[in-house]
mmCIF file of N, CA and C in Angstrom:
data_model
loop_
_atom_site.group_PDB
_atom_site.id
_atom_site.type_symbol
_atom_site.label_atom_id
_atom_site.label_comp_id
_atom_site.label_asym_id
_atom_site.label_seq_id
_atom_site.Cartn_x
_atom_site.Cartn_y
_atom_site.Cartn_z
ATOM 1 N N UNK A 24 42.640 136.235 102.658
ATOM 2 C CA UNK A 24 42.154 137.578 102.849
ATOM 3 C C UNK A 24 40.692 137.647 102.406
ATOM 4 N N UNK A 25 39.756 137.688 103.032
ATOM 5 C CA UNK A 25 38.436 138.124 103.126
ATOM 6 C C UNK A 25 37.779 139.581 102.168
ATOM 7 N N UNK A 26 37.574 139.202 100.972
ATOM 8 C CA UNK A 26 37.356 140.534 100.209
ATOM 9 C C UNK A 26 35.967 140.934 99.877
ATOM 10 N N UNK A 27 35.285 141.717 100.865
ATOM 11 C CA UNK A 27 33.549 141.913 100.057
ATOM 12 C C UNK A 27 33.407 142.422 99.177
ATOM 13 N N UNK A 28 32.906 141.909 98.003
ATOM 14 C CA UNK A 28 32.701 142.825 97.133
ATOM 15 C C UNK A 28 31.450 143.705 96.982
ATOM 16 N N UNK A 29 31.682 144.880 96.184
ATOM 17 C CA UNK A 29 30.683 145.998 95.901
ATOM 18 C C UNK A 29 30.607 146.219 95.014
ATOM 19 N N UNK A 30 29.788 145.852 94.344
ATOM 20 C CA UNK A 30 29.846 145.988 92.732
ATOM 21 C C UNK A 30 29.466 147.148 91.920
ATOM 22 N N UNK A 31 30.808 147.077 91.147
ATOM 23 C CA UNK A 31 31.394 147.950 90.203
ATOM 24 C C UNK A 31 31.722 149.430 91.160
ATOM 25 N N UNK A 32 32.192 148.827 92.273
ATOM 26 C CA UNK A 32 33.092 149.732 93.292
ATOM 27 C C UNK A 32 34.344 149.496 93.509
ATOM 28 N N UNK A 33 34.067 148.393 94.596
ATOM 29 C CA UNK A 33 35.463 147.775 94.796
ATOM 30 C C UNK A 33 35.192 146.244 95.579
ATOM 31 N N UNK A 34 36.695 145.848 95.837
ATOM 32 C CA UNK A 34 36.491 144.412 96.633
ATOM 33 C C UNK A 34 37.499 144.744 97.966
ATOM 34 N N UNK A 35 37.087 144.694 98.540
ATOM 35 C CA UNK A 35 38.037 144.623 100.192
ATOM 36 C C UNK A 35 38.037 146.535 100.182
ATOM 37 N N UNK A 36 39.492 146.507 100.498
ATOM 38 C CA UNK A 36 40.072 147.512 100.157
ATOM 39 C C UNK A 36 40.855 148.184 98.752
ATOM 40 N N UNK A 37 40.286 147.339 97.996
ATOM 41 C CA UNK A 37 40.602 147.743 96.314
ATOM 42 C C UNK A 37 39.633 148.296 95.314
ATOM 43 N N UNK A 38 39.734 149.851 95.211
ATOM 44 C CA UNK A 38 38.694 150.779 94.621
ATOM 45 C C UNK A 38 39.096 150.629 93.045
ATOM 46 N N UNK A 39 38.102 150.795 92.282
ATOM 47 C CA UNK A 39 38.095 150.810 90.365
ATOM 48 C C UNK A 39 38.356 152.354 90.542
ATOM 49 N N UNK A 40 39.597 152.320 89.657
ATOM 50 C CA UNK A 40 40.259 153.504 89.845
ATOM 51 C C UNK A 40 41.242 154.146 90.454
ATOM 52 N N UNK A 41 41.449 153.298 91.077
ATOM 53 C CA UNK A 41 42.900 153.659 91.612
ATOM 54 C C UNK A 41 44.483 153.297 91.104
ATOM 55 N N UNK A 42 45.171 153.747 91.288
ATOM 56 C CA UNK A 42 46.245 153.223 90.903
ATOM 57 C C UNK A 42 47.131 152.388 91.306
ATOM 58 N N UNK A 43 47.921 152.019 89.961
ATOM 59 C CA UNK A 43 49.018 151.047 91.308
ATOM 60 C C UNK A 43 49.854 151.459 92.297
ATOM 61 N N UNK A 44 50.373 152.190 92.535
ATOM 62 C CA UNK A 44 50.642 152.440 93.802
ATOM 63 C C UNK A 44 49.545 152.303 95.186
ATOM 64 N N UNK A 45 48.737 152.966 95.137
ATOM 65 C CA UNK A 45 47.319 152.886 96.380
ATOM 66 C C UNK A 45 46.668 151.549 96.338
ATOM 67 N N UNK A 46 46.944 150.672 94.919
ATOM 68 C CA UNK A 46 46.371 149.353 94.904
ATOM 69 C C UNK A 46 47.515 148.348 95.787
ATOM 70 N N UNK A 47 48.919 148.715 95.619
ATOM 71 C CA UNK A 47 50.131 147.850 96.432
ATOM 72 C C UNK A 47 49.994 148.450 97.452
ATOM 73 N N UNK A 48 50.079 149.390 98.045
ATOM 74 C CA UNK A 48 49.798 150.079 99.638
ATOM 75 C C UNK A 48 48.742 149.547 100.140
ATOM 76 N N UNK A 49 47.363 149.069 99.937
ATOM 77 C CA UNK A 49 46.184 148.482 100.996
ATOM 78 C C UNK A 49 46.452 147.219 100.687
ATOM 79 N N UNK A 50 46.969 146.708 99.873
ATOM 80 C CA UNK A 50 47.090 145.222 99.843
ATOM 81 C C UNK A 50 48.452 144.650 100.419
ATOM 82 N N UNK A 51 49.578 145.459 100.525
ATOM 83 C CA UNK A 51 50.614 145.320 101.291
ATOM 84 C C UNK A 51 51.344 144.006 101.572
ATOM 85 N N UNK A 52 51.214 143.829 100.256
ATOM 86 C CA UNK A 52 52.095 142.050 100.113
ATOM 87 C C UNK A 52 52.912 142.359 98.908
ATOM 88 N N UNK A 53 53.987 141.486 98.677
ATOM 89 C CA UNK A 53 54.654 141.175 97.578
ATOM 90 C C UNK A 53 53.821 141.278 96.438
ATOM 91 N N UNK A 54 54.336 141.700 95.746
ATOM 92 C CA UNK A 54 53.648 141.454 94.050
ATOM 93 C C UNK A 54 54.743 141.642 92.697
ATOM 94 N N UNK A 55 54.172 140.943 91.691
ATOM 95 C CA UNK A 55 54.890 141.007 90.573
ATOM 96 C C UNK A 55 53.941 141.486 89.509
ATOM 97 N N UNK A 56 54.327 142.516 88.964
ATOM 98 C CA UNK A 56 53.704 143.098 87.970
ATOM 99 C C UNK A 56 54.204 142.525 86.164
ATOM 100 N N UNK A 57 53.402 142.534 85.344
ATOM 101 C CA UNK A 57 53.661 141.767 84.088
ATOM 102 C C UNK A 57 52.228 141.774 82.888
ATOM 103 N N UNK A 58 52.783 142.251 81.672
ATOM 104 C CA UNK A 58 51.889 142.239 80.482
ATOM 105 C C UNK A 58 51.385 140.729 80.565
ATOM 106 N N UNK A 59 49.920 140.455 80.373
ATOM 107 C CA UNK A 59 49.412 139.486 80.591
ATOM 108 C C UNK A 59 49.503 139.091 78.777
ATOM 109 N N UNK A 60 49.553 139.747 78.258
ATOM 110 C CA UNK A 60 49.354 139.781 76.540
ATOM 111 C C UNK A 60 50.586 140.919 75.999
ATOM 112 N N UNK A 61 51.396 140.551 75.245
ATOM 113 C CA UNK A 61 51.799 141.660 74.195
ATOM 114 C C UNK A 61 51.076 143.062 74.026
ATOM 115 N N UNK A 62 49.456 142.500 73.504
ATOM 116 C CA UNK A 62 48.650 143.929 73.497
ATOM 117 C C UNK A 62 48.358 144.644 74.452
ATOM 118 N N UNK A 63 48.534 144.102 75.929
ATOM 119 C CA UNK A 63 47.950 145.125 77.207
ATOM 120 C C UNK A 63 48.711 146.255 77.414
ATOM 121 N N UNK A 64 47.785 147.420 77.181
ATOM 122 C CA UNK A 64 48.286 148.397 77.677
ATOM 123 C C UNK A 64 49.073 149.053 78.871
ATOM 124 N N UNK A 65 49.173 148.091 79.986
ATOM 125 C CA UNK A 65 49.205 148.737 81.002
ATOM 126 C C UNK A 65 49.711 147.159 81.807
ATOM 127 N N UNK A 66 50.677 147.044 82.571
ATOM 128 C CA UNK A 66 51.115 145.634 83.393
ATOM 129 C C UNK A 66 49.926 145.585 84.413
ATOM 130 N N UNK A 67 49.957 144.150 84.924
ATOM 131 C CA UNK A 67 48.454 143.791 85.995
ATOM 132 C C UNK A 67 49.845 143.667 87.112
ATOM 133 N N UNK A 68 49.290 143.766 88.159
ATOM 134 C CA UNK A 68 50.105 143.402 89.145
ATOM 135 C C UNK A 68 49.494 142.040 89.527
ATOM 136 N N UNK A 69 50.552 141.016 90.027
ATOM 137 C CA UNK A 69 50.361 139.397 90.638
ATOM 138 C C UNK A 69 50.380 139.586 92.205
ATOM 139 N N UNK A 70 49.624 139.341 93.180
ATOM 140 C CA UNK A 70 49.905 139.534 94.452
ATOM 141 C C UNK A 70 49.742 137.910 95.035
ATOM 142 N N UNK A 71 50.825 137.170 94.324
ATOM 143 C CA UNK A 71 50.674 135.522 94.755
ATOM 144 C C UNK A 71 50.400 134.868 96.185
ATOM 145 N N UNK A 72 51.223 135.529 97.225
ATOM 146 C CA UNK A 72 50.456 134.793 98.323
ATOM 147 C C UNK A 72 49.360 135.528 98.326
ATOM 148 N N UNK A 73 48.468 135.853 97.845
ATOM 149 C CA UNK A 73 47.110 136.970 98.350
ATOM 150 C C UNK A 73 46.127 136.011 96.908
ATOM 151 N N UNK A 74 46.862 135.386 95.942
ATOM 152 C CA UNK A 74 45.679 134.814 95.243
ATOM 153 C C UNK A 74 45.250 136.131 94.326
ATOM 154 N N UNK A 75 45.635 137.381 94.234
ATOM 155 C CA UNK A 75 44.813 138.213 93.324
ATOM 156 C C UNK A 75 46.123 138.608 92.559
ATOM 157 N N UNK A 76 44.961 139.051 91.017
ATOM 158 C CA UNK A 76 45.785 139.795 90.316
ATOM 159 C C UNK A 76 44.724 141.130 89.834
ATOM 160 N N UNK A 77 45.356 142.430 89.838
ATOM 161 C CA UNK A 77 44.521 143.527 89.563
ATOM 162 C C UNK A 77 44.815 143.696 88.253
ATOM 163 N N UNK A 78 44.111 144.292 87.161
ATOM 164 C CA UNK A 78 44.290 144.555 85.764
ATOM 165 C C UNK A 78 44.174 146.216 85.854
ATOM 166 N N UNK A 79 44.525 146.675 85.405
ATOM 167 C CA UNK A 79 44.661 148.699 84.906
ATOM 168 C C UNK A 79 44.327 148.962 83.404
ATOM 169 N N UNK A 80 43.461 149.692 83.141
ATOM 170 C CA UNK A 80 43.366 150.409 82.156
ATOM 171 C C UNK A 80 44.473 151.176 81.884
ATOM 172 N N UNK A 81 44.442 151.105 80.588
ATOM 173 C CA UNK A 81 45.828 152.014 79.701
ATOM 174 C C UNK A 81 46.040 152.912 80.522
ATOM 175 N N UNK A 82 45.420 154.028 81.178
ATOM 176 C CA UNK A 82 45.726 155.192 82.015
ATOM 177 C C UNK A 82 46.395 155.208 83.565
ATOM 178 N N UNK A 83 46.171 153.592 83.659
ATOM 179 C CA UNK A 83 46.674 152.973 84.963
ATOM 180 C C UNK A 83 46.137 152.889 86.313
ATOM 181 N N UNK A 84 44.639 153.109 85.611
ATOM 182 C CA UNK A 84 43.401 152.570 86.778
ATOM 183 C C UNK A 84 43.205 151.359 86.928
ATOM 184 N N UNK A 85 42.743 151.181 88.371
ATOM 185 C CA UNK A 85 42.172 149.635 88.182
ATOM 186 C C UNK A 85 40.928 149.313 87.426
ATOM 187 N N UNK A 86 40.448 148.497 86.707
ATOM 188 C CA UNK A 86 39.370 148.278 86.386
ATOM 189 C C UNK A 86 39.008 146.620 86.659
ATOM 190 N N UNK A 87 39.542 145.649 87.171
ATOM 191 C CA UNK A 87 39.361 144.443 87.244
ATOM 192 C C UNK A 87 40.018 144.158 88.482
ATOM 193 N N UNK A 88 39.431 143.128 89.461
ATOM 194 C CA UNK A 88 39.994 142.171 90.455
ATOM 195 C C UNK A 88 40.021 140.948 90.132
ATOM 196 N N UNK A 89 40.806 140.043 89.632
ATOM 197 C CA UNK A 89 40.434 138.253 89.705
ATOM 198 C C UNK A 89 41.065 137.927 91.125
ATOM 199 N N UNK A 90 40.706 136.711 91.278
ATOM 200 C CA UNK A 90 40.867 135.645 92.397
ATOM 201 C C UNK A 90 41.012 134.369 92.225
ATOM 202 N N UNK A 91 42.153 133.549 92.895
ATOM 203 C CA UNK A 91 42.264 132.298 92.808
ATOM 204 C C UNK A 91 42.852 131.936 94.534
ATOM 205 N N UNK A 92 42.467 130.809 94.532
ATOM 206 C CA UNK A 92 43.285 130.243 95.870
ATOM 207 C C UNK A 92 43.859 130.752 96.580
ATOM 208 N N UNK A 93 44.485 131.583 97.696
ATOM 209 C CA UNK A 93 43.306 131.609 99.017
ATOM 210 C C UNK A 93 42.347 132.909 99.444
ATOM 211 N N UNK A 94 42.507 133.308 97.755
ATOM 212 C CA UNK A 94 41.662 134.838 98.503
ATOM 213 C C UNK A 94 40.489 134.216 98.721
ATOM 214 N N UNK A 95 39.489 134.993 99.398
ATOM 215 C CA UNK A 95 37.884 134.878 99.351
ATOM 216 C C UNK A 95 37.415 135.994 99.224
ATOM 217 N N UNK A 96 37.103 135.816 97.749
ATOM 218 C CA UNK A 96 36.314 137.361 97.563
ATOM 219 C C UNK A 96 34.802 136.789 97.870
ATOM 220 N N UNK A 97 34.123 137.597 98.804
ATOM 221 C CA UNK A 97 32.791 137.467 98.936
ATOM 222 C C UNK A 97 31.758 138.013 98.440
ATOM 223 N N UNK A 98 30.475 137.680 98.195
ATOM 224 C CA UNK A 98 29.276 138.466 98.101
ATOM 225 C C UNK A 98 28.272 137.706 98.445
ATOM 226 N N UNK A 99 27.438 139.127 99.336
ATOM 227 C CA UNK A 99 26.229 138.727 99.807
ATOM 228 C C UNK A 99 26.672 137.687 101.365
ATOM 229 N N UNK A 100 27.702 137.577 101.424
ATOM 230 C CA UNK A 100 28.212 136.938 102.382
ATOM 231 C C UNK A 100 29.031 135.465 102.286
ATOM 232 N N UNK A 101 28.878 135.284 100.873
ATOM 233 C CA UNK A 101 29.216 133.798 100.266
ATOM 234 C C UNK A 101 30.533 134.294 99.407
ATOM 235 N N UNK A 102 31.824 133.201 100.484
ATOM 236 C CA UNK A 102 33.031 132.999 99.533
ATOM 237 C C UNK A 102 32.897 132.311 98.152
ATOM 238 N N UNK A 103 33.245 133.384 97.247
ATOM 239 C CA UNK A 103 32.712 132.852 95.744
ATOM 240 C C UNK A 103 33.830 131.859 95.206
ATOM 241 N N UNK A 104 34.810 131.255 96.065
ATOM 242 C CA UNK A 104 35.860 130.300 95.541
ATOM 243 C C UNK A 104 35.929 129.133 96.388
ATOM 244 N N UNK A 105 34.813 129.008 97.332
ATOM 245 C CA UNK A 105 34.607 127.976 98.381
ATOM 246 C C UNK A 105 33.261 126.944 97.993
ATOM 247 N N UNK A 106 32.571 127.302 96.737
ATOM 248 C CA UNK A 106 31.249 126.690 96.679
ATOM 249 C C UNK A 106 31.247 126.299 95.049
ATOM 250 N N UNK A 107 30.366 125.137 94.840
ATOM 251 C CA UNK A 107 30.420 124.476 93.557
ATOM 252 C C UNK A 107 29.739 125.559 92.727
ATOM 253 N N UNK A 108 30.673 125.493 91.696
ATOM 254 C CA UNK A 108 30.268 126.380 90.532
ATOM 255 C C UNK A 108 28.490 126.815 90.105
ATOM 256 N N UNK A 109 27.994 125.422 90.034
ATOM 257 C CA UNK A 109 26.552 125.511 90.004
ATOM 258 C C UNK A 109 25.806 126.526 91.209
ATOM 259 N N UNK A 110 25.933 127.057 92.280
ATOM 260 C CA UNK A 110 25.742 127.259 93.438
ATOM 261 C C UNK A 110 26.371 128.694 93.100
ATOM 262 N N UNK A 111 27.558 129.344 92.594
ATOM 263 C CA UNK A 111 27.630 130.159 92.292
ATOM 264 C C UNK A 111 26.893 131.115 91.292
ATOM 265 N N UNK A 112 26.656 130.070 90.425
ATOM 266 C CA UNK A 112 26.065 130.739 88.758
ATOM 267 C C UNK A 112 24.578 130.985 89.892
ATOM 268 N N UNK A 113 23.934 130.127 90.515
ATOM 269 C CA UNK A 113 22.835 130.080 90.596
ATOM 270 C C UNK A 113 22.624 131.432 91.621
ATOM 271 N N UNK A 114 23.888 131.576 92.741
ATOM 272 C CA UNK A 114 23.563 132.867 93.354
ATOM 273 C C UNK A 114 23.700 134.100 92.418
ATOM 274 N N UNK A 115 24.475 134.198 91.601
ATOM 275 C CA UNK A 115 24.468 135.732 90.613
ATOM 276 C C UNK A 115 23.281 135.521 89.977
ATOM 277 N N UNK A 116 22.886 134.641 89.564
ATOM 278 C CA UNK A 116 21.557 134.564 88.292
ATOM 279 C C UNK A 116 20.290 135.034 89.513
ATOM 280 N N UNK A 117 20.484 135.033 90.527
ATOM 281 C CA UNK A 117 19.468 135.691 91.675
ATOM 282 C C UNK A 117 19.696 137.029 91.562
ATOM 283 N N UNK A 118 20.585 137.999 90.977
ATOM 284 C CA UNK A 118 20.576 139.511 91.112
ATOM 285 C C UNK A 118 20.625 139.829 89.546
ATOM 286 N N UNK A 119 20.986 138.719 89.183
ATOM 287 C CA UNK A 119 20.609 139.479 87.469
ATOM 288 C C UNK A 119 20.383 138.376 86.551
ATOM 289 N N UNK A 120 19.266 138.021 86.062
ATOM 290 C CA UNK A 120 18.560 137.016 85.030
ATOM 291 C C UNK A 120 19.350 136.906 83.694
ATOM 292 N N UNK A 121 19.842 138.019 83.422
ATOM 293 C CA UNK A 121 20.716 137.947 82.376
ATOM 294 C C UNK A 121 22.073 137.282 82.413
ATOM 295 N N UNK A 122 22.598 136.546 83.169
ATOM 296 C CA UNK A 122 23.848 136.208 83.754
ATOM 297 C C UNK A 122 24.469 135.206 82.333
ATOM 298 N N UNK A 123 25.018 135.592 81.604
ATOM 299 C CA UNK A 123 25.786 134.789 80.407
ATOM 300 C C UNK A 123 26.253 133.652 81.145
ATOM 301 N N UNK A 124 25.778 132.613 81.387
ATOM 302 C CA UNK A 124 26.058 130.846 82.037
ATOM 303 C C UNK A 124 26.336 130.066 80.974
ATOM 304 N N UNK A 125 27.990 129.722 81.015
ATOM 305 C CA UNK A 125 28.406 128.922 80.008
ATOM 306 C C UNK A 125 28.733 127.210 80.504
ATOM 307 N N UNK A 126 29.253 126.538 80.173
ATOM 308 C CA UNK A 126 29.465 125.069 80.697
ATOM 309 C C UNK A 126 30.785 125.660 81.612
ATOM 310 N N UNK A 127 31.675 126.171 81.217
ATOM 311 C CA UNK A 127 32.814 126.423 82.226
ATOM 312 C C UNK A 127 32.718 127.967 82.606
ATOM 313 N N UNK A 128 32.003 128.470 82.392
ATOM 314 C CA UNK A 128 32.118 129.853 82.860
ATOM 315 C C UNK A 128 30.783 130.672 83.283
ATOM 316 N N UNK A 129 30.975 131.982 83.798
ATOM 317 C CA UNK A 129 30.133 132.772 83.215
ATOM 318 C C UNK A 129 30.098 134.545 83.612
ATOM 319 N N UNK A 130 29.478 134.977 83.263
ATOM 320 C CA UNK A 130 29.746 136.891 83.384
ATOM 321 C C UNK A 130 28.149 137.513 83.781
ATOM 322 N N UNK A 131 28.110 138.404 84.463
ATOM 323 C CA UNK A 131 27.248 139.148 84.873
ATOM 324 C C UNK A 131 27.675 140.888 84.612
ATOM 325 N N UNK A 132 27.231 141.385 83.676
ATOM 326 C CA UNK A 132 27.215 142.686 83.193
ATOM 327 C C UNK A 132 26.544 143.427 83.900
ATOM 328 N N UNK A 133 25.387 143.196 84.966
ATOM 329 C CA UNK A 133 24.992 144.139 85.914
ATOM 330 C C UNK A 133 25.277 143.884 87.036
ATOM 331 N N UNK A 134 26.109 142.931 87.486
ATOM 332 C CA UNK A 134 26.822 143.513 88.748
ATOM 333 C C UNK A 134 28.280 143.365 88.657
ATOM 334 N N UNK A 135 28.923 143.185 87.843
ATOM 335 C CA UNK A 135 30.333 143.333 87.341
ATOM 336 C C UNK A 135 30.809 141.781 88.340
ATOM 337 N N UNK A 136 30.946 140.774 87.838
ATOM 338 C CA UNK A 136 30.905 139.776 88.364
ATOM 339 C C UNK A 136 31.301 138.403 87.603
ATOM 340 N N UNK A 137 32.037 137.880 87.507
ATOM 341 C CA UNK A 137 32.252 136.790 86.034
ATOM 342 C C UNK A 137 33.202 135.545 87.020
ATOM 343 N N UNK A 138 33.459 134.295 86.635
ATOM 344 C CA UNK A 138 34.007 133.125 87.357
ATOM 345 C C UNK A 138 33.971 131.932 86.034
ATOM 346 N N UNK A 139 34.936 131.378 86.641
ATOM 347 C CA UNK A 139 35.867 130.653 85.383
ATOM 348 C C UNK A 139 36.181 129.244 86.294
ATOM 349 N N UNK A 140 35.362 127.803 85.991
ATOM 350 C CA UNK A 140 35.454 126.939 86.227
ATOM 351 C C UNK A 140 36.127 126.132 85.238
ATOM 352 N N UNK A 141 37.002 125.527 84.833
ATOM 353 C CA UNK A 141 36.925 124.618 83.888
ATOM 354 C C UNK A 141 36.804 122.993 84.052
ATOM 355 N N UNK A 142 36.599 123.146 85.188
ATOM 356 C CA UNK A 142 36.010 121.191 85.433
ATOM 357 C C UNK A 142 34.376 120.995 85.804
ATOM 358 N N UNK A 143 34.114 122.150 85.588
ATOM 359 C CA UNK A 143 32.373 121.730 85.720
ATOM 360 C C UNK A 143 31.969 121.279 85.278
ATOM 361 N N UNK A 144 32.194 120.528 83.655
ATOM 362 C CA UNK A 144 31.493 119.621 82.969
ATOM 363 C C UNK A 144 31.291 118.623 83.949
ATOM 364 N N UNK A 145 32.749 118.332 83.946
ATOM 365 C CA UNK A 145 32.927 116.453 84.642
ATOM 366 C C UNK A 145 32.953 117.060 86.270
ATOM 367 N N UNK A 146 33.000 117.650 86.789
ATOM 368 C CA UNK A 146 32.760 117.666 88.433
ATOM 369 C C UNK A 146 32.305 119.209 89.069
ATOM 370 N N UNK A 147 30.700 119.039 88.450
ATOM 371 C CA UNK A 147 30.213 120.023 89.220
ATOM 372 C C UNK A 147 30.127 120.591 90.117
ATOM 373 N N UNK A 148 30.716 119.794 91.408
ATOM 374 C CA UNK A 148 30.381 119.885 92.829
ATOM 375 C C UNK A 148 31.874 120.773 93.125
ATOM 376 N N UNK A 149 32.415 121.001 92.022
ATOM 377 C CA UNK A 149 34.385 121.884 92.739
ATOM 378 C C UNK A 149 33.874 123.168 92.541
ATOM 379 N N UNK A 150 34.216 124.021 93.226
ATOM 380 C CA UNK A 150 34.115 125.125 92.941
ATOM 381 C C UNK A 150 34.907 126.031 91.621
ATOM 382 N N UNK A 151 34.828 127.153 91.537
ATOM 383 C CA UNK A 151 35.257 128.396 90.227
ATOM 384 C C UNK A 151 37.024 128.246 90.592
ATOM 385 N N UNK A 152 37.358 127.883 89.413
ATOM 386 C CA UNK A 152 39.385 128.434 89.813
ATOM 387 C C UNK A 152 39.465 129.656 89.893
ATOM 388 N N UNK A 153 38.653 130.481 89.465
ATOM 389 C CA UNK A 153 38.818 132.167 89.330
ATOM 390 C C UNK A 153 37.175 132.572 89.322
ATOM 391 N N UNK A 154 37.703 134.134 90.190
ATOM 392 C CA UNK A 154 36.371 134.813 89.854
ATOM 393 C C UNK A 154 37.195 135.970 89.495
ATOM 394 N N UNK A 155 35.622 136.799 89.140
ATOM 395 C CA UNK A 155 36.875 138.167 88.216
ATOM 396 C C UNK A 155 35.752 139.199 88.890
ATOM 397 N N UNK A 156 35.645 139.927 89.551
ATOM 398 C CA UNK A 156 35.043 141.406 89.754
ATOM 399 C C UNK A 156 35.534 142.854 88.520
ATOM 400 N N UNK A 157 34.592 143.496 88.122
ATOM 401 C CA UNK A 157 34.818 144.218 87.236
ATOM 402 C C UNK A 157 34.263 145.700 86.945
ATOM 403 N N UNK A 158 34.775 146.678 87.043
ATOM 404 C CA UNK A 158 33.970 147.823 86.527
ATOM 405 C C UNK A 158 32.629 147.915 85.447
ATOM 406 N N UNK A 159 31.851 148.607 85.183
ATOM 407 C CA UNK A 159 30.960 149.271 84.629
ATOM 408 C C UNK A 159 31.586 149.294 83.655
ATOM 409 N N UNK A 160 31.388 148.674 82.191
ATOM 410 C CA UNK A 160 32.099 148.989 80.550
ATOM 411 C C UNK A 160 33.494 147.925 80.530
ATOM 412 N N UNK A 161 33.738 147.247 81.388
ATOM 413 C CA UNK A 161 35.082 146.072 81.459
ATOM 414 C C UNK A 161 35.183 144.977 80.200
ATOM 415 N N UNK A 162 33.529 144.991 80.429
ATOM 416 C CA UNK A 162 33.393 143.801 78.819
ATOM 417 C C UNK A 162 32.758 144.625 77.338
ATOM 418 N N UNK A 163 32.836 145.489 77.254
ATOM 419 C CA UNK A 163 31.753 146.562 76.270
ATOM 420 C C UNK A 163 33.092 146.633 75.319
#
């Protein structure tokens, strides 16, 4: 599924702020919902053949999209789970200089944007196992 993102809007058809119900209705696949932690306020829904999981604020908004295998969440026109990690960091660090770039990771606070490699040390050239799209205040 092809998801553009808009940052700190939405990705595809999945708005920050909505609920789960309107989040399982446009996405219209199976899902399993589940506390990712003891402490989460609020269950994420799993939408496994779709590759996403949505996270909700205590009140039961969305505030987070991640992605793994076969979604393609896009930006700017580039599937952010199809291209080597380096190539990723390097396209977000083009819209915001501040981009927190770690050896396996990294987060962008001005365009709500973060991706989670953990073999980039030893094989730069694989792309992100996850990207995470995020509301305005997600990491604050």
């Amino acid at each position: 599924m092809r998801l553009p993102i808009t940052p700190y809007a939405s990705v595809g058809p999945i708005e920050f702020g909505m609920r789960p119900s309107q989040v399982r209705q446009v996405i219209g696949r199976p899902y399993k919902s589940f506390k990712r932690t003891p402490q989460s306020a609020h269950p994420c829904d799993f939408f496994q053949d779709e590759g996403i999981f949505v996270y909700y604020e205590a009140d039961g908004k969305a505030e987070a999209v991640e992605f793994a295998q076969p979604a393609e969440p896009i930006f700017e026109g580039t599937n952010l789970l199809s291209i080597p990690f380096s190539e990723l960091a390097a396209l977000i660090q083009l819209r915001d200089r501040a981009t927190e770039v770690e050896t396996t990771e990294l987060t962008s606070k001005a365009i709500g944007i973060g991706a989670y490699a953990p073999e980039a040390e030893e094989s730069p050239e694989k792309p992100a196992e996850s990207v995470i799209v995020f509301k305005k205040g997600y990491y604050d």
